[in-house]
XYZ file of C-alpha atoms in Angstrom:
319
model
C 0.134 -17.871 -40.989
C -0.040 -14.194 -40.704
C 0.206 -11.844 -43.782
C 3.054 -10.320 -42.445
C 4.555 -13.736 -41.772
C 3.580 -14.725 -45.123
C 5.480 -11.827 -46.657
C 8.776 -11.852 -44.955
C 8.778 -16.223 -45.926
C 8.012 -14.811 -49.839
C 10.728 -12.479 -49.348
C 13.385 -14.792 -47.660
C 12.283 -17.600 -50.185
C 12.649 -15.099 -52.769
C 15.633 -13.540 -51.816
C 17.320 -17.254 -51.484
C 15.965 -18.185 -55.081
C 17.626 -15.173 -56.894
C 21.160 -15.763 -54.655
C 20.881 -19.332 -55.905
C 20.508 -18.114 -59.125
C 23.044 -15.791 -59.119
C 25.914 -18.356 -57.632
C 24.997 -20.793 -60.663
C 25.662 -17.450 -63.691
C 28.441 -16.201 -61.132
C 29.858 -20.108 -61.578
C 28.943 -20.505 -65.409
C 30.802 -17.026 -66.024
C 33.950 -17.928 -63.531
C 34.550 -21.062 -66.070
C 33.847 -19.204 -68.875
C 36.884 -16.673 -67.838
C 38.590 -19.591 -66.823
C 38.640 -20.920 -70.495
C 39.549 -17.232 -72.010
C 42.471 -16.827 -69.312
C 43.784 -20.225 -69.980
C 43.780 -19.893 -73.693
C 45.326 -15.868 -73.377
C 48.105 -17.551 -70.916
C 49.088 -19.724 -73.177
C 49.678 -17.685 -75.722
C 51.903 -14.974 -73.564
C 53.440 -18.008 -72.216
C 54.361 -19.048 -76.170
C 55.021 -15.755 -76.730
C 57.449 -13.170 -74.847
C 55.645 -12.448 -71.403
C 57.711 -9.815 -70.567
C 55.800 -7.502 -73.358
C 52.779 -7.322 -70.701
C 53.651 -4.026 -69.385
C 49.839 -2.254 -69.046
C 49.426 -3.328 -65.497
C 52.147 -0.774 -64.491
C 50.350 2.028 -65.675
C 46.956 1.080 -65.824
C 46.227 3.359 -62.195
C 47.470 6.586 -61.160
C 49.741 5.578 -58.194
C 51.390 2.887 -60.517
C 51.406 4.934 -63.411
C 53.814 7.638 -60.922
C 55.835 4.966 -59.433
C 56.910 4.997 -63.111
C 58.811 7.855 -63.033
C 62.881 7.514 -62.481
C 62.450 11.039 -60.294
C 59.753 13.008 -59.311
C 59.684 16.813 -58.608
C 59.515 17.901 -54.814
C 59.572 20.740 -52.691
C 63.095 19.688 -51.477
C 64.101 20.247 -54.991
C 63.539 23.734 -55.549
C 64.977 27.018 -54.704
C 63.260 29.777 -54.815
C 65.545 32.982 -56.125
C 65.360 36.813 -54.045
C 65.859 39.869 -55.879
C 66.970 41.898 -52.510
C 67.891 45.649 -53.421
C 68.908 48.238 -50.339
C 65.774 50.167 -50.746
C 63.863 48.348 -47.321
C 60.237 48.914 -48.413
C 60.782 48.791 -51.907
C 58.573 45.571 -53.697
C 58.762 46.830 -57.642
C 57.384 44.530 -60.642
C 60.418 43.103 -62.859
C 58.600 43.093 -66.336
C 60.771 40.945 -67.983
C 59.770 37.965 -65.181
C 55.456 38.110 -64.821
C 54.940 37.419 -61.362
C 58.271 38.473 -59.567
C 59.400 41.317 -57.571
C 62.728 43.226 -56.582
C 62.456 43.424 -52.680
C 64.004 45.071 -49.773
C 64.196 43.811 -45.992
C 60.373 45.160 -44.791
C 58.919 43.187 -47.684
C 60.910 39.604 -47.242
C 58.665 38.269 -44.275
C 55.784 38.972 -45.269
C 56.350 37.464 -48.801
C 57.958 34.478 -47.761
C 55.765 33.168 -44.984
C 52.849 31.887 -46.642
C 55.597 30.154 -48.836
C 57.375 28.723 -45.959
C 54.014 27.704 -44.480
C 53.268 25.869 -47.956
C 56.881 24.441 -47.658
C 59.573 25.997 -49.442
C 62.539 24.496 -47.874
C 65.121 27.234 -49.862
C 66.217 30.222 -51.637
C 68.747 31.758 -53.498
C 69.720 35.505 -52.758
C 70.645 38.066 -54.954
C 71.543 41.481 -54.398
C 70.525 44.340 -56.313
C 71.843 47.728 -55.498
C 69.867 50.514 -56.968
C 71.721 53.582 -55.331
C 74.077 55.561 -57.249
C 76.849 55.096 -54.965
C 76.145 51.489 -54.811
C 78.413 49.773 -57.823
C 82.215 50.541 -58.113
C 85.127 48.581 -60.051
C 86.281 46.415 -56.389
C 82.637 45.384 -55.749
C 82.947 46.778 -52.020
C 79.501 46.993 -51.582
C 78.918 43.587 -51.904
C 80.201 41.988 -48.612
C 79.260 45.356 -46.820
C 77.720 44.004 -43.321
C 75.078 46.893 -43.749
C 74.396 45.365 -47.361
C 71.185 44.305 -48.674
C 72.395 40.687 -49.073
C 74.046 39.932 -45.875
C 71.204 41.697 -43.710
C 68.980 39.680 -45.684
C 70.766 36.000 -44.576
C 70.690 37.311 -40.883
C 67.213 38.538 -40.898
C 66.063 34.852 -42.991
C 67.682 32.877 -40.607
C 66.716 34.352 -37.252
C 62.636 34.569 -39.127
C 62.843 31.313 -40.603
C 65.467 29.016 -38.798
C 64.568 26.339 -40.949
C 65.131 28.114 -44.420
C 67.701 26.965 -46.188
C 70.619 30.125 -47.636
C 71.842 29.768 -51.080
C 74.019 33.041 -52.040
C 75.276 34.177 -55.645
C 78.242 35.825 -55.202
C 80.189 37.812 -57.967
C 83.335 40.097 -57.954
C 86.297 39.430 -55.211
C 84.519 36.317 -55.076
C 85.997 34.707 -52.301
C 85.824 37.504 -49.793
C 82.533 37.803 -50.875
C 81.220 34.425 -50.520
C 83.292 34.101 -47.231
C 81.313 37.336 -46.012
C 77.930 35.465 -47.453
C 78.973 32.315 -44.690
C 79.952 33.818 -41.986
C 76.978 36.067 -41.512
C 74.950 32.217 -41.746
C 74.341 31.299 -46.083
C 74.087 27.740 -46.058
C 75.706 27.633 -49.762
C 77.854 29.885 -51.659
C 77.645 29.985 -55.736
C 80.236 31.485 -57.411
C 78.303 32.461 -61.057
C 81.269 33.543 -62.821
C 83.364 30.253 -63.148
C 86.446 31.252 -63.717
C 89.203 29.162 -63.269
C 90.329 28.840 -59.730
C 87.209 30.351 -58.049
C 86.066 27.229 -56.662
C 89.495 26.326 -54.720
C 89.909 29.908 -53.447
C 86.839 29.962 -51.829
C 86.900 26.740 -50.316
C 90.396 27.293 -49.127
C 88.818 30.836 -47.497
C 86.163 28.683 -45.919
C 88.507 26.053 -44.716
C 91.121 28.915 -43.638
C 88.268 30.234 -41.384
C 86.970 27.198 -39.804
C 83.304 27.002 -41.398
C 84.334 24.860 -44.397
C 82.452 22.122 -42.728
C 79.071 23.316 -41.997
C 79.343 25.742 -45.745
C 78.489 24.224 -49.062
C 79.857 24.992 -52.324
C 77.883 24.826 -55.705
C 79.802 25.369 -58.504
C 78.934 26.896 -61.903
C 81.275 24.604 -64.223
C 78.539 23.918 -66.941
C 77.690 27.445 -67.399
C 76.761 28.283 -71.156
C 76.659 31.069 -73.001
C 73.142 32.619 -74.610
C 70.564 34.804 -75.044
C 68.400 33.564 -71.870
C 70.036 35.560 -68.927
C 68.063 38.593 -70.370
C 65.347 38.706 -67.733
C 67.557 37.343 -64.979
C 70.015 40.239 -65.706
C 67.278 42.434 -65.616
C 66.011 41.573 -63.107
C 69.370 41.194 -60.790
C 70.297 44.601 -62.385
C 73.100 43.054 -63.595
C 73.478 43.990 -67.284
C 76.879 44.241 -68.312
C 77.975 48.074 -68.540
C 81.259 46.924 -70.646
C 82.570 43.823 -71.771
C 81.897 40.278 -73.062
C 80.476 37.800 -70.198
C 81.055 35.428 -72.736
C 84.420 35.293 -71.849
C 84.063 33.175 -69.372
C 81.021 31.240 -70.420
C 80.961 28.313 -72.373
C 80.041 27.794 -76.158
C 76.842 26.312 -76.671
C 78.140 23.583 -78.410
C 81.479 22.875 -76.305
C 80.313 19.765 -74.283
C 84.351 18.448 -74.087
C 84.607 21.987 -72.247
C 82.185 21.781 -70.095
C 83.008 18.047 -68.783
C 86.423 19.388 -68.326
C 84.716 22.645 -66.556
C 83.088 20.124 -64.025
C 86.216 18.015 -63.778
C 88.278 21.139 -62.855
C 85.530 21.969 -60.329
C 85.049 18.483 -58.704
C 88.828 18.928 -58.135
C 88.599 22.226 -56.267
C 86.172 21.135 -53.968
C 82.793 21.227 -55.213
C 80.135 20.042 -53.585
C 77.403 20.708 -56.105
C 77.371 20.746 -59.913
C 74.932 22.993 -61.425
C 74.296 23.576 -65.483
C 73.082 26.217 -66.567
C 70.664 26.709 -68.699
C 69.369 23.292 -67.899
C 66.165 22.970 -70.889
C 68.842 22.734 -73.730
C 71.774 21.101 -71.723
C 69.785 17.978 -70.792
C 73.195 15.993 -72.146
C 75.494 17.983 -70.311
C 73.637 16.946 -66.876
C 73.754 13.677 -67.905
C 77.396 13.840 -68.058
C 77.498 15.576 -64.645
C 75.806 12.866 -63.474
C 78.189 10.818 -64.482
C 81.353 12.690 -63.924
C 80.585 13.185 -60.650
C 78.174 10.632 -59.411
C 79.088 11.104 -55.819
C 77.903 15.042 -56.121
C 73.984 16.317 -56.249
C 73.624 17.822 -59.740
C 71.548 21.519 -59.866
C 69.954 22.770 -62.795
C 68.879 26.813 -63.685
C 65.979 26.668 -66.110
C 62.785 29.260 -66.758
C 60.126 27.050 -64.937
C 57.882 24.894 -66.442
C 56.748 21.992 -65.142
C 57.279 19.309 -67.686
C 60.646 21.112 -68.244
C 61.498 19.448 -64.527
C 60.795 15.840 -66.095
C 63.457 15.859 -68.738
C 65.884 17.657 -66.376
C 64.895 15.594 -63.388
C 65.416 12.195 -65.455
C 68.857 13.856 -66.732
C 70.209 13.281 -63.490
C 69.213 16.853 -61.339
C 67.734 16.547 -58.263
C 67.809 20.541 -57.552
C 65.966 22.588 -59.582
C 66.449 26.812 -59.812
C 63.952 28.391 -61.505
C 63.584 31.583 -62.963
């Protein structure tokens, strides 16, 4: 016998003594678990099995098919300080991070975003010139307006972008100018009563009820959170109480009856606002109108979303 014959028999004999030896501990340790598994099943089986709950989140894909709802890209919309200044982009100090924009700066701002898949956004119109503001609100459904040049120029740039538009004083000529030049979704923010029927009997009246949503702002509470958003929307009252018209903190039997009243008129979204400390309230959305997708303002963190998500909302604003 060669040497090199002589080595590769060593090896194979070698190789076949250790695999022997390895089935016979594999075997020894199989019965070994067998005993231990026997004696732990019959205790769970004496015992209440269904307390064995690890194996559900013992591994990051169980552990998040856990959760009741997750937070998407489909979820959120993504609000647009618009002013009528075309190249403006200014910082909004009160909101890190955020911008007041007019029309030259929207495409370039928003495509990466689109490209990373934001799916929509929420306009709002901020008119900085003088001349701008008066007590009828005629500048806001002006067709040479920052807002509704905005919905024309986001839908022809990004066809797939869904149009979400805040609309304020005169509401429903407003919000009927907002649809007609191509907004997806009209939000009336001051919830008064009646808002929601007049502008769904506008949109109805001019044949676009059916491709036009509605999202009402029945749970709308009053509070000292709206201070950057106002700032930043330029939209600080000048006289008055908004609290008029906004709900108590505390007044949950108003605001079911709020949503009620809405779901009536037409509705097709609920949204509460401010979502973080009115996780009951859209609960009892859900509830009330369980048919309806429920939205929820909030200042954005993330594991805000997971109490508001498991609330009920599945659309998320944040701010």
């Amino acid at each position: 016998m060669s040497f090199s014959n002589l080595v590769s028999d060593l090896a194979f004999r070698d190789a076949h003594d250790d695999r022997s030896s390895q089935i016979s501990r594999a075997r020894s340790q199989a019965t070994a678990r067998s005993h231990t598994s026997t004696a732990a099943t019959s205790v769970s089986i004496s015992g209440d099995i269904s307390s064995h709950l690890h194996a559900g989140y013992s591994h990051p894909l169980s552990r998040s098919w856990q959760a009741e709802r997750q937070l998407t890209k489909e979820m959120l919309i993504y609000p647009l300080f618009i002013t009528d200044t075309p190249d403006e982009e200014t910082p909004i100090p009160s909101l890190p991070n955020q911008h007041r924009r007019g029309l030259n700066r929207l495409v370039p701002f928003l495509k990466p975003l689109v490209h990373k898949g934001l799916r929509s956004v929420m306009l709002f119109g901020v008119p900085l010139h003088p001349s701008a503001k008066d007590a009828l609100g005629t500048a806001a459904d002006d067709p040479s307006g920052p807002v509704v040049q905005a919905i024309r120029l986001l839908r022809s740039r990004f066809p797939q972008l869904y149009i979400v538009t805040d609309s304020v004083d005169r509401i429903s000529d407003v919000a009927l100018a907002y649809a007609a030049a191509g907004a997806h979704c009209v939000a009336p923010s001051d919830m008064n009563d009646g808002r929601v029927r007049a502008i769904k009997l506008k949109l109805i009246e001019a044949g676009i009820a059916h491709r036009v949503l509605l999202m009402s702002y029945g749970a709308k509470f009053s509070g000292c959170l709206y201070g950057p958003f106002r700032d930043a929307a330029g939209s600080c009252p000048s006289f008055g109480d908004r609290r008029c018209y906004q709900l108590p903190p505390g007044g949950r039997g108003l605001a079911r009856r709020a949503m009620q009243r809405d779901i009536g008129e037409g509705a097709d979204i609920i949204m509460v606002k401010p979502a973080g400390s009115h996780l009951d309230i859209i609960r009892d959305a859900k509830e009330l109108a369980s048919d309806l997708p429920i939205a929820a303002y909030q200042s954005m963190a993330f594991e805000s979303t997971e109490g508001i998500l498991r609330a009920g909302a599945g659309i998320v604003i944040p701010y």
